[in-house]
Amino acid sequence: MKSNHFGLKTIMNNGFLEKYGIVFILFGFSLFLSFMSPAFLSVPNIMNVVRQVSIIGVIAIGVTFVIITRGIDLSSGSVVALVGVIIASLSQTRIVMSQPVSMMLHPVIAITIGLVVGLILGVINGVLTAYGRLPAFIATLGMMTIARGGALLYTAGRPVTYLHSVYTQIGTNSIIGIPIPIWIYMVIAVFSHILLSKSVFGRHVFAIGGNEQSSKLCGINVNKTLVFVYAYAGFLSAVAGVLLLSRTAAGNPSYGVGYELDAIASTVIGGTSLSGGLGSIPLCVVGALIIGVVNNGMDLLGINAYYQQIVKGLIIIIAVLIDMNKHAKE
Amino acid sequence: MGKTILRFDEISKSFPGVRALDQVSFSVQEGTVHALIGENGAGKSTLMKVLFGLYKADSGTLWYDDQESTIHNPSAALACGISMIPQEVNPVNNLSVSSNIFLGKEMLFGPKLVNQKLIDQEAVRYLEQVGLDINPRTLMKNLSIASSQLVAIATAISDNSRIIIMDEPTSALTEKESNHLLGIIKKLRQQGVTVIYISHKLDELMTIADTYTVLRDGQSVESGTIHDITKARIISLMVGREMDEFYKKKKSQIGDVILSVRDFSNEKDFKDISFDLRKGEILGFAGLIGAGRSELMEAIFGLRGTEHGILTMRGKQCAFKSPIDAIEAGIGFVTEDRKESGIFPDLSIMDNMIMPVLKPFSRGYLIQKLQALVVCGKQIQVLNIKTPSTLQRIKNLSGGNQQKVLLSRWLLTDPDVLILDEPTRGIDVGSKAEIHKLVSELAASGKAIILISSEMPEIISMSDRIIVMHEGRNSGVLTREQATQETIMHLATGEAVNGQENIK
């Protein structure tokens, strides 16, 4: 058989397509959609897609760290809701200075408290997993239910609405033409990429996922590292909670249901292996964008939203099949 | 004695880089206990896996009942009446004893639903035969190791086995349990069952076996009846091998004591171990698999707890709570199992090398990749690691090269004490010689080295002193001059426990 030296085969053999194939799929989808619907490639639409993606995308970045250590975090969606209602109700807390003067709790303080709550819940996940030796699935499944229950209890099941415009500005304003949620997403992605791929902490994360026993022997404090990983994931879920709050101008205890699964899906589509030790932040972003583009495209084409669920499921299955094939070959 | 039931005729089997079996020939008579004897890695288990259909021989014929055997998988072996009880029995722990005995044979009791009552009744019948008085509904996981062994034998009886292979069945049993097991084996023999018995315990073999075959380096060295041979002769047959393939340690200046261990014990793996390690010295640890050598090293390295014992390093008493402390104190540890506790398969050679020393290679928390690349590149050159790039994933390297990367890893921590647990197991001859040379040079440069090896020639030619362990205890210390394969084997098999003073 004659081999085609400059064709697809060469690219395949280099492992290039295997590693970055997901990027081509994103471009392929985008190209297809831009032919089908001229509206797709417009700047406002692209901005819209990325802004929609940013919430799940931020969670997925934290989840990527967790999955690289061979763990899982199912609590993200509930943390989003709990943090949302906490900040929303804090925003309506008035501090009485001297009658009748009272002032609003400063938004920075309210948001900081919300982020700290997310961080603490993450720490608890980490402690249960690392020191308590609980399977991450169980620890975070418990946290998922507890945080959701906490959110419902906190507001007696009702949404907290009429947020001050300071909060909604995060979701609606732009800096040099780019919406603030996208900025936040980008900054977190770049920071996390450097953290994961260039820092000592990042090497430890990969080491633990690749071989926990070897990690211990190399003098890595495995438990401490795991607590940091889950804490970071909890913190990023809280950030996602802030983004959702600012988009919807409300904190709602039933927000964020299923976000953890979308985040895991983005991570997995981005090539992070559920068996640990492998993964990257840029590809996790691409994974999240693929889900966003497909959803947006089907919206534009007027396809029934129920189909979107099915297509998303198919993408997840196909992505993991490709990933497993890759590993089987190695 | 009956007729010949089994005959191995020039059986050979190779794995990449190793000739595991080399024209093995011997025969076994029906209704006898045949001892298969040899050092670790002599090919006993491989041969039994060929018999059981787990491996296919490259050449040679296996005659079973005067017919050329066509056993190609374990279920065919079972159907032909051959059972194997591995060293570590592997039952379905969450099922009952009776279900385990009849696993896969449930249809014997009727075509449709599982008839648990009938199964239990039958199970009791077989359990009685092995002298085990337990409720057949007991879950497997609640049984002791000894009882699990007996259940495995009961299973073999229920399979109507004519040949039962037992691989070190008593290695984890107490003496009383062993005696019971040996009694059962004798009873089986009376009933005409043939037993192929693998064990390192020579006393046990002398009492139970009728005939024997000694394997060495994949070859069958000698077969005969057990009455015609002495333990001493068996040992010399097991180890009688040329030594010239091995690198000899160069003379080095032996300095002050750097590490001293006193009365190290934990619950089950090792007991009352004391020794001093000096600069420039290679201290060998010999013994059979399961003697507790690796566990002892893990305890020294802070990976495993101890019941009591004092560790002193450079004259200062230390208690390593984790490997972090041990590394800090200047100990390096190349573990026995590269895959389980050595490499990070998906990470690059560079990452694998610098993992314990990330901090010195980073500035402001970020890893200085360029600096690391230069240092690792140099290691690759010095240790002659064959790889296209420093950023190659380690899993793509050969075993020998992976081992060199792991050695580099610990050399980069610049340890004063380096523990090497089976550093050359399963790697090619070339890399082996290179590692021996390197280790010898390290000792010459003043590092203190602990070498665990189950390969006699390696440990003899490399060590200045050898501590031999037997069942968790120090059974003797040999100087370079005293150490021969025979003296080590005597101590390792516990033969010399009583006559220990003579050697000292």
GROMACS .gro file of N, CA, C and O in nm, chain A residues 228-296:
model
  276
  228PHE      N    1  -0.590   2.078   4.906
  228PHE     CA    2  -0.580   2.200   4.823
  228PHE      C    3  -0.658   2.184   4.694
  228PHE      O    4  -0.725   2.278   4.650
  229VAL      N    5  -0.649   2.068   4.632
  229VAL     CA    6  -0.717   2.046   4.504
  229VAL      C    7  -0.869   2.061   4.521
  229VAL      O    8  -0.934   2.133   4.444
  230TYR      N    9  -0.924   1.996   4.623
  230TYR     CA   10  -1.069   2.005   4.643
  230TYR      C   11  -1.110   2.145   4.687
  230TYR      O   12  -1.218   2.194   4.652
  231ALA      N   13  -1.022   2.210   4.765
  231ALA     CA   14  -1.051   2.347   4.808
  231ALA      C   15  -1.058   2.439   4.687
  231ALA      O   16  -1.148   2.524   4.675
  232TYR      N   17  -0.965   2.421   4.593
  232TYR     CA   18  -0.964   2.504   4.473
  232TYR      C   19  -1.091   2.480   4.391
  232TYR      O   20  -1.154   2.574   4.343
  233ALA      N   21  -1.129   2.353   4.381
  233ALA     CA   22  -1.252   2.321   4.306
  233ALA      C   23  -1.373   2.385   4.374
  233ALA      O   24  -1.461   2.441   4.307
  234GLY      N   25  -1.378   2.382   4.508
  234GLY     CA   26  -1.488   2.445   4.580
  234GLY      C   27  -1.490   2.595   4.558
  234GLY      O   28  -1.596   2.656   4.536
  235PHE      N   29  -1.371   2.655   4.561
  235PHE     CA   30  -1.360   2.798   4.538
  235PHE      C   31  -1.411   2.836   4.399
  235PHE      O   32  -1.488   2.931   4.383
  236LEU      N   33  -1.371   2.758   4.298
  236LEU     CA   34  -1.413   2.790   4.161
  236LEU      C   35  -1.564   2.769   4.145
  236LEU      O   36  -1.628   2.843   4.070
  237SER      N   37  -1.620   2.672   4.215
  237SER     CA   38  -1.766   2.657   4.210
  237SER      C   39  -1.832   2.782   4.268
  237SER      O   40  -1.936   2.828   4.217
  238ALA      N   41  -1.771   2.837   4.374
  238ALA     CA   42  -1.826   2.958   4.433
  238ALA      C   43  -1.817   3.075   4.335
  238ALA      O   44  -1.911   3.156   4.324
  239VAL      N   45  -1.705   3.082   4.261
  239VAL     CA   46  -1.693   3.187   4.158
  239VAL      C   47  -1.805   3.172   4.056
  239VAL      O   48  -1.869   3.270   4.016
  240ALA      N   49  -1.830   3.046   4.016
  240ALA     CA   50  -1.939   3.021   3.922
  240ALA      C   51  -2.072   3.065   3.983
  240ALA      O   52  -2.159   3.118   3.912
  241GLY      N   53  -2.086   3.046   4.113
  241GLY     CA   54  -2.206   3.090   4.183
  241GLY      C   55  -2.225   3.241   4.171
  241GLY      O   56  -2.335   3.291   4.146
  242VAL      N   57  -2.115   3.315   4.185
  242VAL     CA   58  -2.120   3.461   4.172
  242VAL      C   59  -2.161   3.499   4.031
  242VAL      O   60  -2.245   3.588   4.009
  243LEU      N   61  -2.101   3.431   3.931
  243LEU     CA   62  -2.133   3.463   3.791
  243LEU      C   63  -2.281   3.439   3.762
  243LEU      O   64  -2.348   3.522   3.698
  244LEU      N   65  -2.334   3.328   3.812
  244LEU     CA   66  -2.474   3.295   3.787
  244LEU      C   67  -2.566   3.397   3.856
  244LEU      O   68  -2.664   3.445   3.798
  245LEU      N   69  -2.528   3.432   3.978
  245LEU     CA   70  -2.605   3.532   4.055
  245LEU      C   71  -2.613   3.663   3.978
  245LEU      O   72  -2.719   3.726   3.968
  246SER      N   73  -2.500   3.704   3.923
  246SER     CA   74  -2.497   3.833   3.856
  246SER      C   75  -2.571   3.830   3.723
  246SER      O   76  -2.621   3.931   3.675
  247ARG      N   77  -2.578   3.713   3.662
  247ARG     CA   78  -2.653   3.701   3.536
  247ARG      C   79  -2.802   3.705   3.561
  247ARG      O   80  -2.879   3.765   3.484
  248THR      N   81  -2.844   3.640   3.668
  248THR     CA   82  -2.988   3.622   3.689
  248THR      C   83  -3.045   3.722   3.787
  248THR      O   84  -3.165   3.725   3.809
  249ALA      N   85  -2.957   3.802   3.851
  249ALA     CA   86  -3.001   3.900   3.950
  249ALA      C   87  -3.078   3.835   4.064
  249ALA      O   88  -3.166   3.896   4.123
  250ALA      N   89  -3.047   3.710   4.092
  250ALA     CA   90  -3.117   3.642   4.201
  250ALA      C   91  -3.033   3.526   4.254
  250ALA      O   92  -2.948   3.473   4.183
  251GLY      N   93  -3.057   3.494   4.379
  251GLY     CA   94  -3.001   3.371   4.432
  251GLY      C   95  -3.115   3.272   4.449
  251GLY      O   96  -3.219   3.306   4.505
  252ASN      N   97  -3.098   3.153   4.395
  252ASN     CA   98  -3.209   3.059   4.396
  252ASN      C   99  -3.157   2.923   4.440
  252ASN      O  100  -3.063   2.870   4.380
  253PRO      N  101  -3.216   2.866   4.545
  253PRO     CA  102  -3.164   2.738   4.595
  253PRO      C  103  -3.175   2.624   4.496
  253PRO      O  104  -3.111   2.520   4.514
  254SER      N  105  -3.255   2.642   4.390
  254SER     CA  106  -3.264   2.532   4.293
  254SER      C  107  -3.178   2.557   4.169
  254SER      O  108  -3.186   2.484   4.072
  255TYR      N  109  -3.093   2.660   4.178
  255TYR     CA  110  -3.000   2.683   4.067
  255TYR      C  111  -2.890   2.576   4.064
  255TYR      O  112  -2.857   2.516   4.167
  256GLY      N  113  -2.834   2.560   3.946
  256GLY     CA  114  -2.711   2.481   3.935
  256GLY      C  115  -2.729   2.331   3.939
  256GLY      O  116  -2.632   2.259   3.949
  257VAL      N  117  -2.855   2.285   3.929
  257VAL     CA  118  -2.875   2.140   3.929
  257VAL      C  119  -2.812   2.080   3.802
  257VAL      O  120  -2.837   2.126   3.692
  258GLY      N  121  -2.729   1.983   3.820
  258GLY     CA  122  -2.666   1.916   3.705
  258GLY      C  123  -2.543   1.984   3.651
  258GLY      O  124  -2.481   1.936   3.557
  259TYR      N  125  -2.507   2.100   3.713
  259TYR     CA  126  -2.386   2.169   3.663
  259TYR      C  127  -2.262   2.083   3.680
  259TYR      O  128  -2.171   2.087   3.599
  260GLU      N  129  -2.259   2.005   3.789
  260GLU     CA  130  -2.140   1.923   3.813
  260GLU      C  131  -2.120   1.824   3.698
  260GLU      O  132  -2.007   1.799   3.656
  261LEU      N  133  -2.232   1.774   3.645
  261LEU     CA  134  -2.219   1.676   3.537
  261LEU      C  135  -2.175   1.744   3.407
  261LEU      O  136  -2.094   1.688   3.333
  262ASP      N  137  -2.226   1.865   3.383
  262ASP     CA  138  -2.179   1.937   3.265
  262ASP      C  139  -2.031   1.969   3.276
  262ASP      O  140  -1.957   1.963   3.178
  263ALA      N  141  -1.989   2.002   3.398
  263ALA     CA  142  -1.847   2.034   3.418
  263ALA      C  143  -1.760   1.911   3.396
  263ALA      O  144  -1.657   1.917   3.330
  264ILE      N  145  -1.806   1.797   3.450
  264ILE     CA  146  -1.731   1.673   3.431
  264ILE      C  147  -1.726   1.639   3.281
  264ILE      O  148  -1.622   1.600   3.228
  265ALA      N  149  -1.840   1.661   3.214
  265ALA     CA  150  -1.846   1.633   3.070
  265ALA      C  151  -1.743   1.719   2.995
  265ALA      O  152  -1.668   1.669   2.912
  266SER      N  153  -1.738   1.849   3.027
  266SER     CA  154  -1.642   1.938   2.960
  266SER      C  155  -1.500   1.888   2.982
  266SER      O  156  -1.419   1.884   2.890
  267THR      N  157  -1.472   1.849   3.104
  267THR     CA  158  -1.338   1.802   3.140
  267THR      C  159  -1.302   1.677   3.061
  267THR      O  160  -1.194   1.667   3.005
  268VAL      N  161  -1.397   1.586   3.056
  268VAL     CA  162  -1.371   1.458   2.989
  268VAL      C  163  -1.359   1.478   2.838
  268VAL      O  164  -1.271   1.421   2.773
  269ILE      N  165  -1.446   1.563   2.782
  269ILE     CA  166  -1.436   1.591   2.638
  269ILE      C  167  -1.300   1.654   2.610
  269ILE      O  168  -1.238   1.628   2.507
  270GLY      N  169  -1.249   1.730   2.705
  270GLY     CA  170  -1.117   1.790   2.691
  270GLY      C  171  -1.002   1.692   2.714
  270GLY      O  172  -0.889   1.734   2.729
  271GLY      N  173  -1.032   1.565   2.718
  271GLY     CA  174  -0.925   1.465   2.720
  271GLY      C  175  -0.869   1.432   2.856
  271GLY      O  176  -0.772   1.357   2.866
  272THR      N  177  -0.926   1.487   2.963
  272THR     CA  178  -0.878   1.449   3.096
  272THR      C  179  -0.927   1.308   3.125
  272THR      O  180  -1.045   1.279   3.112
  273SER      N  181  -0.832   1.223   3.163
  273SER     CA  182  -0.867   1.083   3.182
  273SER      C  183  -0.924   1.062   3.322
  273SER      O  184  -0.868   1.106   3.421
  274LEU      N  185  -1.038   0.990   3.327
  274LEU     CA  186  -1.098   0.962   3.458
  274LEU      C  187  -1.012   0.869   3.541
  274LEU      O  188  -1.029   0.857   3.661
  275SER      N  189  -0.916   0.802   3.476
  275SER     CA  190  -0.826   0.716   3.554
  275SER      C  191  -0.706   0.794   3.606
  275SER      O  192  -0.613   0.736   3.661
  276GLY      N  193  -0.707   0.926   3.589
  276GLY     CA  194  -0.610   1.009   3.657
  276GLY      C  195  -0.478   1.027   3.584
  276GLY      O  196  -0.445   0.953   3.493
  277GLY      N  197  -0.403   1.129   3.627
  277GLY     CA  198  -0.268   1.149   3.578
  277GLY      C  199  -0.254   1.223   3.446
  277GLY      O  200  -0.144   1.254   3.404
  278LEU      N  201  -0.366   1.252   3.380
  278LEU     CA  202  -0.362   1.318   3.250
  278LEU      C  203  -0.467   1.427   3.244
  278LEU      O  204  -0.577   1.408   3.293
  279GLY      N  205  -0.433   1.538   3.180
  279GLY     CA  206  -0.533   1.642   3.163
  279GLY      C  207  -0.469   1.777   3.139
  279GLY      O  208  -0.352   1.797   3.168
  280SER      N  209  -0.547   1.870   3.080
  280SER     CA  210  -0.492   2.003   3.058
  280SER      C  211  -0.604   2.106   3.063
  280SER      O  212  -0.719   2.077   3.028
  281ILE      N  213  -0.570   2.225   3.108
  281ILE     CA  214  -0.669   2.331   3.121
  281ILE      C  215  -0.714   2.385   2.985
  281ILE      O  216  -0.834   2.397   2.961
  282PRO      N  217  -0.621   2.416   2.892
  282PRO     CA  218  -0.668   2.467   2.762
  282PRO      C  219  -0.766   2.371   2.695
  282PRO      O  220  -0.868   2.415   2.640
  283LEU      N  221  -0.739   2.241   2.702
  283LEU     CA  222  -0.829   2.146   2.639
  283LEU      C  223  -0.961   2.136   2.715
  283LEU      O  224  -1.066   2.108   2.656
  284CYS      N  225  -0.957   2.162   2.845
  284CYS     CA  226  -1.080   2.165   2.924
  284CYS      C  227  -1.167   2.282   2.878
  284CYS      O  228  -1.289   2.271   2.867
  285VAL      N  229  -1.102   2.396   2.847
  285VAL     CA  230  -1.175   2.511   2.795
  285VAL      C  231  -1.238   2.476   2.661
  285VAL      O  232  -1.356   2.506   2.635
  286VAL      N  233  -1.160   2.409   2.577
  286VAL     CA  234  -1.213   2.368   2.446
  286VAL      C  235  -1.333   2.275   2.465
  286VAL      O  236  -1.435   2.287   2.397
  287GLY      N  237  -1.321   2.183   2.561
  287GLY     CA  238  -1.431   2.090   2.589
  287GLY      C  239  -1.558   2.165   2.627
  287GLY      O  240  -1.667   2.134   2.579
  288ALA      N  241  -1.542   2.266   2.712
  288ALA     CA  242  -1.659   2.344   2.754
  288ALA      C  243  -1.716   2.421   2.635
  288ALA      O  244  -1.838   2.431   2.618
  289LEU      N  245  -1.626   2.474   2.550
  289LEU     CA  246  -1.672   2.550   2.433
  289LEU      C  247  -1.749   2.461   2.336
  289LEU      O  248  -1.847   2.506   2.275
  290ILE      N  249  -1.706   2.337   2.323
  290ILE     CA  250  -1.776   2.247   2.230
  290ILE      C  251  -1.921   2.231   2.274
  290ILE      O  252  -2.014   2.244   2.193
  291ILE      N  253  -1.940   2.206   2.404
  291ILE     CA  254  -2.077   2.192   2.453
  291ILE      C  255  -2.155   2.321   2.427
  291ILE      O  256  -2.269   2.321   2.380
  292GLY      N  257  -2.089   2.436   2.454
  292GLY     CA  258  -2.154   2.565   2.434
  292GLY      C  259  -2.190   2.588   2.289
  292GLY      O  260  -2.303   2.631   2.257
  293VAL      N  261  -2.098   2.559   2.198
  293VAL     CA  262  -2.120   2.582   2.055
  293VAL      C  263  -2.233   2.492   2.004
  293VAL      O  264  -2.320   2.537   1.929
  294VAL      N  265  -2.232   2.368   2.047
  294VAL     CA  266  -2.336   2.276   2.000
  294VAL      C  267  -2.474   2.322   2.049
  294VAL      O  268  -2.571   2.328   1.971
  295ASN      N  269  -2.482   2.361   2.176
  295ASN     CA  270  -2.610   2.412   2.229
  295ASN      C  271  -2.656   2.534   2.152
  295ASN      O  272  -2.770   2.544   2.109
  296ASN      N  273  -2.562   2.628   2.134
  296ASN     CA  274  -2.595   2.753   2.065
  296ASN      C  275  -2.637   2.726   1.920
  296ASN      O  276  -2.736   2.780   1.872
   0.00000   0.00000   0.00000
